[in-house]
Coordinates of C-alpha atoms and ligand atoms in Angstrom, one line a residue:
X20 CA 102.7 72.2 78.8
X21 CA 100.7 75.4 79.1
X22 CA 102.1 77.4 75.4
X23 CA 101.5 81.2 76.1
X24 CA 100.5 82.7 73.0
X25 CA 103.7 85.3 72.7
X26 CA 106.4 85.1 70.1
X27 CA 109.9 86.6 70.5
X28 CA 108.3 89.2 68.1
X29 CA 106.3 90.4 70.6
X30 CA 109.2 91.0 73.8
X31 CA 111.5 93.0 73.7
X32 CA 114.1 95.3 75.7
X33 CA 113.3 98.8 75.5
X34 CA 115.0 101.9 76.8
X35 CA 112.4 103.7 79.3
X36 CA 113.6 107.3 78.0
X37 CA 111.0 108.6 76.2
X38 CA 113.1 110.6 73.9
X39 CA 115.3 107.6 73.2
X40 CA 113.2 104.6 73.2
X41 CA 116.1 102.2 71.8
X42 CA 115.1 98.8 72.0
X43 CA 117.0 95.5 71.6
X44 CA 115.9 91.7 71.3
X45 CA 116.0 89.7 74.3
X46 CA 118.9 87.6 73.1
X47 CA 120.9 90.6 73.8
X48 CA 122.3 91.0 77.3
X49 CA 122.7 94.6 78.0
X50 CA 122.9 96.5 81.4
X51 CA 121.6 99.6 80.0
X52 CA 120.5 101.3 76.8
X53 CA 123.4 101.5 74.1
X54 CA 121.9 104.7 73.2
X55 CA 121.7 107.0 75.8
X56 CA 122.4 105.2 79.1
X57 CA 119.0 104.8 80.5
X58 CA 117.3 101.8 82.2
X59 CA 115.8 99.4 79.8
X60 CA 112.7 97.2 80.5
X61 CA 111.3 94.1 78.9
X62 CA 108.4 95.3 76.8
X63 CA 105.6 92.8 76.1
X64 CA 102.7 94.0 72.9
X65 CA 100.2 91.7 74.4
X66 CA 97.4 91.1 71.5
X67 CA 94.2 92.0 72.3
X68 CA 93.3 88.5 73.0
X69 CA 95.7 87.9 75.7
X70 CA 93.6 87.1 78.5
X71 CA 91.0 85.4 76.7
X72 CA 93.2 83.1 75.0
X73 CA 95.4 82.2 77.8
X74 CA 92.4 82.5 80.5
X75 CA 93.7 84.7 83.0
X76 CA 90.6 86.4 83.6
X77 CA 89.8 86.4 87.1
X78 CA 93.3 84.7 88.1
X79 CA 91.9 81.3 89.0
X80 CA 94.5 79.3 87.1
X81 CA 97.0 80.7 88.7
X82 CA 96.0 79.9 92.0
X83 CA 95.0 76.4 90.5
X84 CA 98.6 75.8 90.1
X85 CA 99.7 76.7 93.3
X86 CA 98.7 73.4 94.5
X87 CA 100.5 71.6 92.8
X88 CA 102.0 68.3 94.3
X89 CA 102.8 66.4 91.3
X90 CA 106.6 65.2 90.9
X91 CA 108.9 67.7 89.7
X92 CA 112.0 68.1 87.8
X93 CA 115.2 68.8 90.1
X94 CA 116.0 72.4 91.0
X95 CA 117.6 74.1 88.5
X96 CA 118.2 71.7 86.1
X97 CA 116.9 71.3 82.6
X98 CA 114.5 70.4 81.4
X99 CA 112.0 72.1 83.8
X100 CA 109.2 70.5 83.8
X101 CA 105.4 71.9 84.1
X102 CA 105.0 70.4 87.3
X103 CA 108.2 72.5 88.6
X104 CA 106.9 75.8 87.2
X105 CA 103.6 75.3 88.7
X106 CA 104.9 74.7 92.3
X107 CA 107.3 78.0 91.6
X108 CA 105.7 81.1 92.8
X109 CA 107.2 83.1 90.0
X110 CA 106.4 81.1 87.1
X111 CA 103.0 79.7 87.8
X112 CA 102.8 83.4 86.6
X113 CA 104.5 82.4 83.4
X114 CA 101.8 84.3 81.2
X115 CA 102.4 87.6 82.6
X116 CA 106.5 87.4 82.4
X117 CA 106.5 86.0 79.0
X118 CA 110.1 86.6 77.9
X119 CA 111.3 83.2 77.5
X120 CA 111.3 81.5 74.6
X121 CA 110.9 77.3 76.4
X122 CA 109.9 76.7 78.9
X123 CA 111.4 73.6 79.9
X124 CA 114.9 75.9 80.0
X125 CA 112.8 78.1 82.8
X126 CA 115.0 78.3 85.6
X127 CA 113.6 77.4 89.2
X128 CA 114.5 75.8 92.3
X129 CA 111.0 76.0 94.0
X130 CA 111.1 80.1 94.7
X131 CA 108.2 82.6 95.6
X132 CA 105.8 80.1 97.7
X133 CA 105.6 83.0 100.1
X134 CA 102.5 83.7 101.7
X135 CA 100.4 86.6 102.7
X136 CA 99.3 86.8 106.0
X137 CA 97.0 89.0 108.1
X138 CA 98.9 90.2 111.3
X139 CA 96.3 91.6 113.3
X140 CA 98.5 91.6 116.6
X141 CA 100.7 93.8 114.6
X142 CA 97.7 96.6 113.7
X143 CA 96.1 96.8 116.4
X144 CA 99.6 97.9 117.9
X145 CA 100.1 100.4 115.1
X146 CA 96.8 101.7 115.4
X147 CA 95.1 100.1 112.5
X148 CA 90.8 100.0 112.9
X149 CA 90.1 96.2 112.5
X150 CA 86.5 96.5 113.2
X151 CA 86.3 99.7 111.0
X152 CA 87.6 97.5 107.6
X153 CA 91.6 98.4 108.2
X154 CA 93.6 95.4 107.7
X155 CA 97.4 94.9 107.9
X156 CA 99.2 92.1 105.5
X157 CA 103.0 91.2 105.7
X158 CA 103.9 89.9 102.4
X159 CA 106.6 87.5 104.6
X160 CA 109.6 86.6 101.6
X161 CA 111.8 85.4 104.3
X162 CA 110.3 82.0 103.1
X163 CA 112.0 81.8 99.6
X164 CA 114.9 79.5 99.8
X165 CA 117.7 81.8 99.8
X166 CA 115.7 83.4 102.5
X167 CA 114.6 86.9 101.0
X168 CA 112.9 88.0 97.7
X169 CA 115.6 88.4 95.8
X170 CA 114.7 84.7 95.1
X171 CA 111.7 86.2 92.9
X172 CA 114.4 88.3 90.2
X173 CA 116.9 85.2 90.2
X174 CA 114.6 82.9 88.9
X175 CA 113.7 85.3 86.1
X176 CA 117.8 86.6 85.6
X177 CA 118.8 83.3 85.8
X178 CA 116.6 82.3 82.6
X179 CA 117.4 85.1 80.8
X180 CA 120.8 84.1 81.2
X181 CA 120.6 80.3 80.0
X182 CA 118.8 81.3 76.9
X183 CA 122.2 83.4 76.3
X184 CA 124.4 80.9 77.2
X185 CA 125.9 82.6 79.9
X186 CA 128.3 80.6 82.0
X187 CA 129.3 83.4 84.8
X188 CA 127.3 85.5 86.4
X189 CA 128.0 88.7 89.3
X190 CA 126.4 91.2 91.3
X191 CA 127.8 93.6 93.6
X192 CA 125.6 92.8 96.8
X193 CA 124.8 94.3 100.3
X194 CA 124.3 90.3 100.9
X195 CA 120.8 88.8 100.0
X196 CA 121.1 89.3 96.2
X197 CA 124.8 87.7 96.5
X198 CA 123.1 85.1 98.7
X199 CA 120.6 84.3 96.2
X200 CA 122.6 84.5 93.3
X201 CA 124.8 81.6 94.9
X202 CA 122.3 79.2 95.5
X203 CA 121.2 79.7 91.6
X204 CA 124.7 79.7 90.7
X205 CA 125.4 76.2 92.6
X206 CA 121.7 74.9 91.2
X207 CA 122.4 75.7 87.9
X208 CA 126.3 75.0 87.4
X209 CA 126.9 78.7 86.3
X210 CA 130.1 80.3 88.2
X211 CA 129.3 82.9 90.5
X212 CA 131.3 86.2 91.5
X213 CA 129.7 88.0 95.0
X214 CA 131.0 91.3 95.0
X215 CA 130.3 93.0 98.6
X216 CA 131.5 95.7 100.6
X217 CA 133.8 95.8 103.2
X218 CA 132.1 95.3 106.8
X219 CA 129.1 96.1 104.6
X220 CA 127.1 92.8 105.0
X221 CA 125.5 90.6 107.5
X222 CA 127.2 87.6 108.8
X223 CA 123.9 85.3 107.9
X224 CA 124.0 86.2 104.3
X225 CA 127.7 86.6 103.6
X226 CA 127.9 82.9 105.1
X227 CA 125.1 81.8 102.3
X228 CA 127.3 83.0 99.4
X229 CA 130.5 81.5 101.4
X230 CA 129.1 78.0 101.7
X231 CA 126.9 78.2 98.1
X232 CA 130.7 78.7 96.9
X233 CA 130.2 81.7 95.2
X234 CA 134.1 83.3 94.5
X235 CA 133.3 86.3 97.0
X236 CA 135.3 89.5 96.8
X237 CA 135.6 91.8 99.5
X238 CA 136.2 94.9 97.9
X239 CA 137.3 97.8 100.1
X240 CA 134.8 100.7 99.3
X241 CA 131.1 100.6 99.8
X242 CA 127.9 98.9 97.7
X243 CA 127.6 101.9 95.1
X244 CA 131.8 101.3 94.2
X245 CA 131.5 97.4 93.9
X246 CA 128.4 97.9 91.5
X247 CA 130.4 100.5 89.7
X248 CA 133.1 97.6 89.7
X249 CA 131.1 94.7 88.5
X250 CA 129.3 96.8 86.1
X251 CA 132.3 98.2 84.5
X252 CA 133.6 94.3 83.7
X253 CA 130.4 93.1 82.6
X254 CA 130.1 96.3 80.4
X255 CA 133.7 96.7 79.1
X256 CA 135.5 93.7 79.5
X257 CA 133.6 91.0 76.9
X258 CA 136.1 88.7 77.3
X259 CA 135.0 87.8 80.8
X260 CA 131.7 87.1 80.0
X261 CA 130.0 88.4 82.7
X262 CA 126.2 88.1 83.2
X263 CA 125.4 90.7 85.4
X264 CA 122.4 90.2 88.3
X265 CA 122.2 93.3 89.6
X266 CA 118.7 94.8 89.3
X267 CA 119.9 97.0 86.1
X268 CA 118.9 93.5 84.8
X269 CA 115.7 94.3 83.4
X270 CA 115.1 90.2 83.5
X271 CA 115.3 90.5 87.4
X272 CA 112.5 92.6 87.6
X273 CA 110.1 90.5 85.7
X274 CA 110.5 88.3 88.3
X275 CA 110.1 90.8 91.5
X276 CA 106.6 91.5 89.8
X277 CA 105.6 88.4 91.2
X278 CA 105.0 89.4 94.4
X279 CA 102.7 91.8 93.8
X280 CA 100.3 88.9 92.0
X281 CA 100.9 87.0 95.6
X282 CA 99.7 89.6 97.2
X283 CA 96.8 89.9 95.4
X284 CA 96.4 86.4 95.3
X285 CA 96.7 86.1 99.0
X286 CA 93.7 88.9 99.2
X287 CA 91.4 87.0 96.6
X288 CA 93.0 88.9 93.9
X289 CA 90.9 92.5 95.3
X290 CA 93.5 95.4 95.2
X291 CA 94.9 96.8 98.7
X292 CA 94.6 100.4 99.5
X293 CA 98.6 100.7 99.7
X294 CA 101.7 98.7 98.7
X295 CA 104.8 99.1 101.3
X296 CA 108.1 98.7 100.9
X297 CA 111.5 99.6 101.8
X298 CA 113.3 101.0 99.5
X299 CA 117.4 100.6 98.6
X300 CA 118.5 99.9 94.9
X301 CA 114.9 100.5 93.9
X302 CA 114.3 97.6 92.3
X303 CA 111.7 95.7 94.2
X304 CA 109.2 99.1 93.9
X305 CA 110.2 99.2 90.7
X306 CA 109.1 95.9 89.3
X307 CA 105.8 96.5 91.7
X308 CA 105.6 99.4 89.1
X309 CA 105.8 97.7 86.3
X310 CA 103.5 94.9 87.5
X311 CA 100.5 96.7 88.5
X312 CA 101.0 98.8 85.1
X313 CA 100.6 96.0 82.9
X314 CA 97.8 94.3 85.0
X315 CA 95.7 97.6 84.5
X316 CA 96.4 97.9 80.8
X317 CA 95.7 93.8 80.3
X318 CA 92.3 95.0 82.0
X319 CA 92.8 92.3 84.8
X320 CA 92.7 94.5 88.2
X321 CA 90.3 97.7 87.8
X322 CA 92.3 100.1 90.2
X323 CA 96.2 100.3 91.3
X324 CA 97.1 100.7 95.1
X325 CA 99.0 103.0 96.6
X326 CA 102.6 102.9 96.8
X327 CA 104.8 103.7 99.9
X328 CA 108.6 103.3 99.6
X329 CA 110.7 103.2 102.9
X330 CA 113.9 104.2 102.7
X331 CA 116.6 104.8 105.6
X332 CA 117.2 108.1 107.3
X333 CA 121.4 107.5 106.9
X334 CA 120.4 106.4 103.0
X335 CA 117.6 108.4 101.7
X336 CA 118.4 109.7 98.2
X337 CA 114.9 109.1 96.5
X338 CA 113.7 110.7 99.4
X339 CA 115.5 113.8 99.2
X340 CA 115.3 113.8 95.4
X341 CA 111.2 113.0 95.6
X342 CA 110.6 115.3 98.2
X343 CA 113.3 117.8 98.6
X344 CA 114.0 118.1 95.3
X345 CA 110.6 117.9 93.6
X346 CA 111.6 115.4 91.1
X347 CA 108.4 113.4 89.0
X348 CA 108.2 111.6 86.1
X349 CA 106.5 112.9 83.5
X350 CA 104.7 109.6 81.5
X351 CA 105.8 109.6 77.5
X352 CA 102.3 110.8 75.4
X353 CA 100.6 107.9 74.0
X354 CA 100.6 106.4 70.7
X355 CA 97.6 104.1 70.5
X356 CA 94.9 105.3 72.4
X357 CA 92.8 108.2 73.6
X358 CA 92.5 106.8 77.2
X359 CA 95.1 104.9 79.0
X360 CA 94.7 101.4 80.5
X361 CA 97.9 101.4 82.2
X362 CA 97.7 104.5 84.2
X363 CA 93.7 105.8 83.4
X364 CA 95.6 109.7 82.7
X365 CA 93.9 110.5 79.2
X366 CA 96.4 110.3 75.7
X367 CA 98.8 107.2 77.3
X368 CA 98.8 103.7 77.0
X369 CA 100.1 100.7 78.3
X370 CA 103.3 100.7 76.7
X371 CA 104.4 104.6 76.0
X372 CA 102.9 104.1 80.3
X373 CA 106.7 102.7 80.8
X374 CA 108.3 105.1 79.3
X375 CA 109.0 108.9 80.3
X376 CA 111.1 111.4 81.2
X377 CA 112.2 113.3 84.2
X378 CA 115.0 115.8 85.8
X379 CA 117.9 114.1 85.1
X380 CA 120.4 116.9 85.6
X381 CA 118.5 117.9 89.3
X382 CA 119.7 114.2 90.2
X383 CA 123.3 114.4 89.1
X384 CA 123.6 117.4 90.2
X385 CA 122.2 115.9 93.7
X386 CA 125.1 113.2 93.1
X387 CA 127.9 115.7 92.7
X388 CA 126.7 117.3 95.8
X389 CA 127.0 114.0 97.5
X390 CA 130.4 113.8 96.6
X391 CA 131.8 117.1 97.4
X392 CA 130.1 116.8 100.7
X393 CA 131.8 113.2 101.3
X394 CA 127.9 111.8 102.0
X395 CA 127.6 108.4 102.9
X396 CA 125.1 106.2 103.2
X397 CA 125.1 104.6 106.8
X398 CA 122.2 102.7 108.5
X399 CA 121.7 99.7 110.4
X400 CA 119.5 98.0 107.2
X401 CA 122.6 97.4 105.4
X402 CA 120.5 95.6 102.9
X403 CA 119.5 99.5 102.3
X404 CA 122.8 101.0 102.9
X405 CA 123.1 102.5 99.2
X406 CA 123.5 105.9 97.9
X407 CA 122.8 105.8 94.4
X408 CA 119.9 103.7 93.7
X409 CA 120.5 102.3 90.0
X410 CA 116.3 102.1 89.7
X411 CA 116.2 105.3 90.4
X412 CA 114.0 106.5 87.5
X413 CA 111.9 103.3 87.4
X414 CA 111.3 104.2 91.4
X415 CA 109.8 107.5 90.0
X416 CA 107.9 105.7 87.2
X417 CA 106.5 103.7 89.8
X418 CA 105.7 106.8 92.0
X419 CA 103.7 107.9 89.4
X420 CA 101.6 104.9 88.1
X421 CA 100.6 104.2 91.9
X422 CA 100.2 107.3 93.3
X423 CA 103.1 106.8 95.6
X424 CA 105.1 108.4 98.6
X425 CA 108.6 108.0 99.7
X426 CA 109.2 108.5 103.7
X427 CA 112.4 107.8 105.6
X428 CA 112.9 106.2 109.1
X429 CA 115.8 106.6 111.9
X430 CA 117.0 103.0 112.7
X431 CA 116.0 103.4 116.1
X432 CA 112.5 103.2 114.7
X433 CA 113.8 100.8 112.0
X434 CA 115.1 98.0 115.2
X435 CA 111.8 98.9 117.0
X436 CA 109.6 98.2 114.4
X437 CA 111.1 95.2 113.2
X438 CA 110.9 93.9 116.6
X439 CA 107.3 94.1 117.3
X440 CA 106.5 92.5 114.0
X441 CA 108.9 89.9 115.4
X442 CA 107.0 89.6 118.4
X443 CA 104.3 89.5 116.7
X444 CA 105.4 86.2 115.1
X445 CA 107.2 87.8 111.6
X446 CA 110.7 88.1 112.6
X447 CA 112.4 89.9 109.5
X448 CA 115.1 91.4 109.2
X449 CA 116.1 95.4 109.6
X450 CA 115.6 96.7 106.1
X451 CA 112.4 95.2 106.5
X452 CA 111.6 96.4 109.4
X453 CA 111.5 99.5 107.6
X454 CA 108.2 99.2 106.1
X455 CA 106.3 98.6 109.3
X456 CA 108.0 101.9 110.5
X457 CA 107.1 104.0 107.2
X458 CA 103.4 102.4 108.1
X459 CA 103.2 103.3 111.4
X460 CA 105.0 106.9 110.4
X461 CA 102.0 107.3 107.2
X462 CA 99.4 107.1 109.8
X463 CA 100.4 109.5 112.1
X464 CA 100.5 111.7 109.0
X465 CA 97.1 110.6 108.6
X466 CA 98.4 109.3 105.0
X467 CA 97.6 105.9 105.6
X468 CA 94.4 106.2 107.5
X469 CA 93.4 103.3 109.9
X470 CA 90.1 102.1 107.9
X471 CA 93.1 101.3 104.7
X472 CA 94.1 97.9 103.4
X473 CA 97.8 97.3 103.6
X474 CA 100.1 95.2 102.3
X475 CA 103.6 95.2 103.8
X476 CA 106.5 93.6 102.3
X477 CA 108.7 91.9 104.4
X478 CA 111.9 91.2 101.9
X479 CA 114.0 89.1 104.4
X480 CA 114.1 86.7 107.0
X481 CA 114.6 87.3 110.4
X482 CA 118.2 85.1 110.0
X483 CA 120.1 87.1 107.9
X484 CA 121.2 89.4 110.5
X485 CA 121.1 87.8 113.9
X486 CA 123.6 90.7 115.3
X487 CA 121.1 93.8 115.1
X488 CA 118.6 91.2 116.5
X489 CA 120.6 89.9 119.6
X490 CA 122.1 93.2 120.0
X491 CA 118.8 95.1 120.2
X492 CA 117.1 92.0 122.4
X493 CA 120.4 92.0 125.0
X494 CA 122.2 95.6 124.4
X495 CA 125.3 93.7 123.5
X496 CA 126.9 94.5 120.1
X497 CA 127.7 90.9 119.2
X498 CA 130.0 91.9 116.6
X499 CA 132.8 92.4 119.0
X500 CA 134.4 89.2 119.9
X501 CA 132.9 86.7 122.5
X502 CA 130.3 88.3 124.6
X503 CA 128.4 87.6 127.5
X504 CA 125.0 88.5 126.4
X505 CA 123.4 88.5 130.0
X506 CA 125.1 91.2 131.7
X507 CA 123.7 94.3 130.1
X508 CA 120.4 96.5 130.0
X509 CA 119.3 96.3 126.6
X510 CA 116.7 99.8 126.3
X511 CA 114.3 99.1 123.5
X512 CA 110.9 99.1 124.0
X513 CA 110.4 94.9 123.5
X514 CA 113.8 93.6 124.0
X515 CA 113.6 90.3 125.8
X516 CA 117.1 89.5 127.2
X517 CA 118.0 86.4 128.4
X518 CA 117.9 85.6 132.1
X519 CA 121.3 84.3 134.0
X520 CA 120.2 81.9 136.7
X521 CA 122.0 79.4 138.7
X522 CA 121.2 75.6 137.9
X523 CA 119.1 75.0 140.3
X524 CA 115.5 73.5 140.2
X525 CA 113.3 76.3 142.4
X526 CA 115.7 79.1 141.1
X527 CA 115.2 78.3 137.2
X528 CA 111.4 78.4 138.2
X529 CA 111.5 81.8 139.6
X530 CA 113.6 82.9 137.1
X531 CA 110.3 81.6 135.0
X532 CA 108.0 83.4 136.2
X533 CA 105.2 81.1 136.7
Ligands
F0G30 N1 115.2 94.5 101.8 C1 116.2 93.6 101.8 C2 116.2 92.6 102.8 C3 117.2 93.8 100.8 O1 118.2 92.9 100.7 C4 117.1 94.8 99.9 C5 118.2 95.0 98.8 C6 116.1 95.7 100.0 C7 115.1 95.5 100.9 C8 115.9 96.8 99.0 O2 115.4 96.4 97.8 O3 117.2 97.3 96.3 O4 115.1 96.5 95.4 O5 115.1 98.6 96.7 N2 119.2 94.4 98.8 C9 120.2 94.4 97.7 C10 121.3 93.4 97.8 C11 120.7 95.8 97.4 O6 122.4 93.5 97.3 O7 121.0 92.3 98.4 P1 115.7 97.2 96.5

């Protein structure tokens, strides 16, 4: 098996507060830094012959290993063996998430073999300039097995938790982290606890964790009060032993960074003008972050795309704290080098790169105004229905490295959008929906100009939430008991309602059309 040439000297956890900087061994589980509260990351010092050594220059064994079709060990069970890790779309990345310490206790059931395709349909609607060099990509992660990308983190989360020994694990979920979090949970023998809000998640994902058997918990409050819940046993009740798979878990993340080197991959590993994606916990953009930071300073990639997070108008926190607020993060000052590789701004480097500061108190203070004001989150996307985003200073960190922009969407834009790349042949799901809507919203900003490369993330499949779908395609909310979904006059601008029509031969071919 391919040995990566990292020790356990070499990774670590580190707090990204640059006036804290904790940091902890990797055999520690922790949700947050001891110290002062903050986020923490998994810190790799790469040597200086990283790439050499392990020949990652110019990707190609990465991609070699995509192809694999040898036989491979069963999902989720150890020993994993190369064969396994080299069909996984996270871990035939295993040199640039190097955390583990064996890799035949590398956790995967066949995640991440998500493709990137062009969707030219889709820009010309948008207004994209094919024949001028623009290009549209969905980054379509409805294909991992659970269905979204969460896929990606749980590999990674799930093998930082067999190196501890974990035996239970929990997330509070708006559904497609619960969802995938069951199927590892089932795959791997480890107990699972789904904690979700009440009439807070779609039916398509809720019935993942129900028949995965996760123990699900209906809690009655919203997303940000069942993390608060979860977090609070898997931080102060030891006894439990709860592994928590939220995306505090810095593990996760390693494994989101994935697919970012997809859709590089997918482009013949050249760099995209712009990066989209919606935004909701913050811990997808985050990990993009993280990724595209560490390929700059391991001198792979030579320039970082933009960054465009899509949040909801009803949930927009980042937004209003980015844009409203003026909050930025302010990278630590380096301690290696004159110039840094990481983010090219003179006295950094790659590793002070992850670590900074910004306004904390302007954010709480933002928080405490949420409160007194009784604000809600409340969108369609309730994949994005969140109010405080846990990533929420990695999202900034990210901001920063790639030159980034936050943008919210009304869900009327959110459904339409999300419909036309349906139509288009990428049926995702709303929260995704969102990132075709913050594209086509850049452009007539003249942000995202139509001669740009861009790279859309789609983070869930079409399936999850059939309700917004049929509802928008019929104009019958399908929540409410049995329906008859040929009556009404659905009003969006592609809705394609079934047609009632007697049985009977000439009628059904009127009905047709042809
Ligand atoms: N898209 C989908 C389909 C999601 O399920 C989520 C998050 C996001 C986007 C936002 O990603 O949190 O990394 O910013 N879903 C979480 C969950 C919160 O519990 O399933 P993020």
């Amino acid at each position: 098996m391919t040995q990566v040439v990292l020790n356990a000297l070499h990774v670590k956890q580190q707090c990204l507060n640059a006036a804290c900087a904790s940091s902890y061994p990797v055999s520690e589980v922790r949700t947050g830094c001891a110290a002062c509260g903050e986020l923490l990351d998994v810190v790799y010092d790469f040597p200086a012959d990283y790439v050499s050594r392990n020949n990652l220059a110019g990707f190609a064994a990465f991609t070699a290993r995509g192809a694999t079709v040898a036989k491979r060990s069963p999902a989720g069970l150890m020993p994993t063996n190369q064969a396994a890790l080299d069909f996984s779309g996270v871990w035939r990345f295993r040199e640039l998430l190097p955390f583990y310490a064996d890799p035949s206790r590398i956790v995967t059931i066949g995640e991440g073999r998500t493709i990137l395709q062009r969707a030219d349909h889709l820009a010309c609607e948008i207004g994209i300039d094919l024949s001028g060099g623009g290009e549209l990509h969905l980054q379509y992660e409805g294909f991992n097995p659970s269905g979204s990308f969460k896929d990606n983190g749980m590999a990674a989360g799930f093998t930082h938790a067999r190196m501890v020994g974990a035996k239970r694990v929990a997330c509070a979920s708006t559904g497609n982290t619960s969802a995938a979090m069951a199927v590892y949970g089932s795959l791997t023998g480890m107990a699972v606890y789904v904690f979700i809000g009440e009439g807070k998640i779609a039916y398509g994902k809720l019935s993942q964790a129900l028949e995965y058997g996760a123990k699900t918990l209906q809690v009655a409050g919203d997303f940000d009060a069942c993390l608060a819940r979860v977090r609070e046993i898997a931080e102060n009740r030891p006894e439990v032993g709860i592994y928590l798979m939220n995306s505090v878990n810095p593990f996760r993340l390693e494994g989101q960074k994935t697919i970012m080197y997809r859709i590089l991959e997918g482009l013949g590993w050249e760099v995209p003008d712009w990066i989209v994606v919606p935004g909701g916990n913050l811990g997808n953009c985050s990990a993009f972050g993280k990724a595209f930071i560490e390929l700059k300073a391991l001198g792979l990639i030579d320039r970082i795309p933009r960054l465009a997070i899509i949040q909801a108008e009803g949930s927009r926190t980042l937004d209003r704290v980015v844009n409203e607020l003026g909050v930025k993060w302010t990278p630590a000052a380096c301690e290696t080098s004159s110039r840094c590789k990481g983010c090219e701004r003179p006295a950094s480097c790659a590793q002070s790169c992850l670590r900074g500061t910004y306004d904390r108190a302007t954010v709480q203070a933002e928080y405490a105004r949420m409160n007194r004001d009784n604000e809600r989150a409340h969108t369609i996307a309730t994949a994005i229905e969140i109010n405080r985003p846990v990533n929420l200073s990695k999202a900034l960190r990210a901001l920063h490295a790639m030159n980034g922009v936050v943008r919210s969407v009304s869900d009327a834009e959110i459904v339409e959008n999300k419909a036309l790349a349906g139509k288009w042949g990428f049926g995702c799901e709303p929260a995704s929906g969102a990132s075709v809507a913050g594209v086509r919203m850049l452009m007539n900003e003249g942000i995202i100009t139509p001669k740009d490369r861009v790279a859309c993330v789609l983070t869930g499949h079409v399936l999850k939430d059939p309700d917004v779908t049929v509802g928008y395609h019929t104009g019958v909310n399908t929540k409410s008991a049995a329906v008859d979904l040929t009556g009404s006059k659905p009003t969006g601008r592609v809705s394609n309602p079934p047609i009632r029509v007697a049985d009977d031969l000439e009628l059904i071919l009127k009905a047709m059309g042809v």
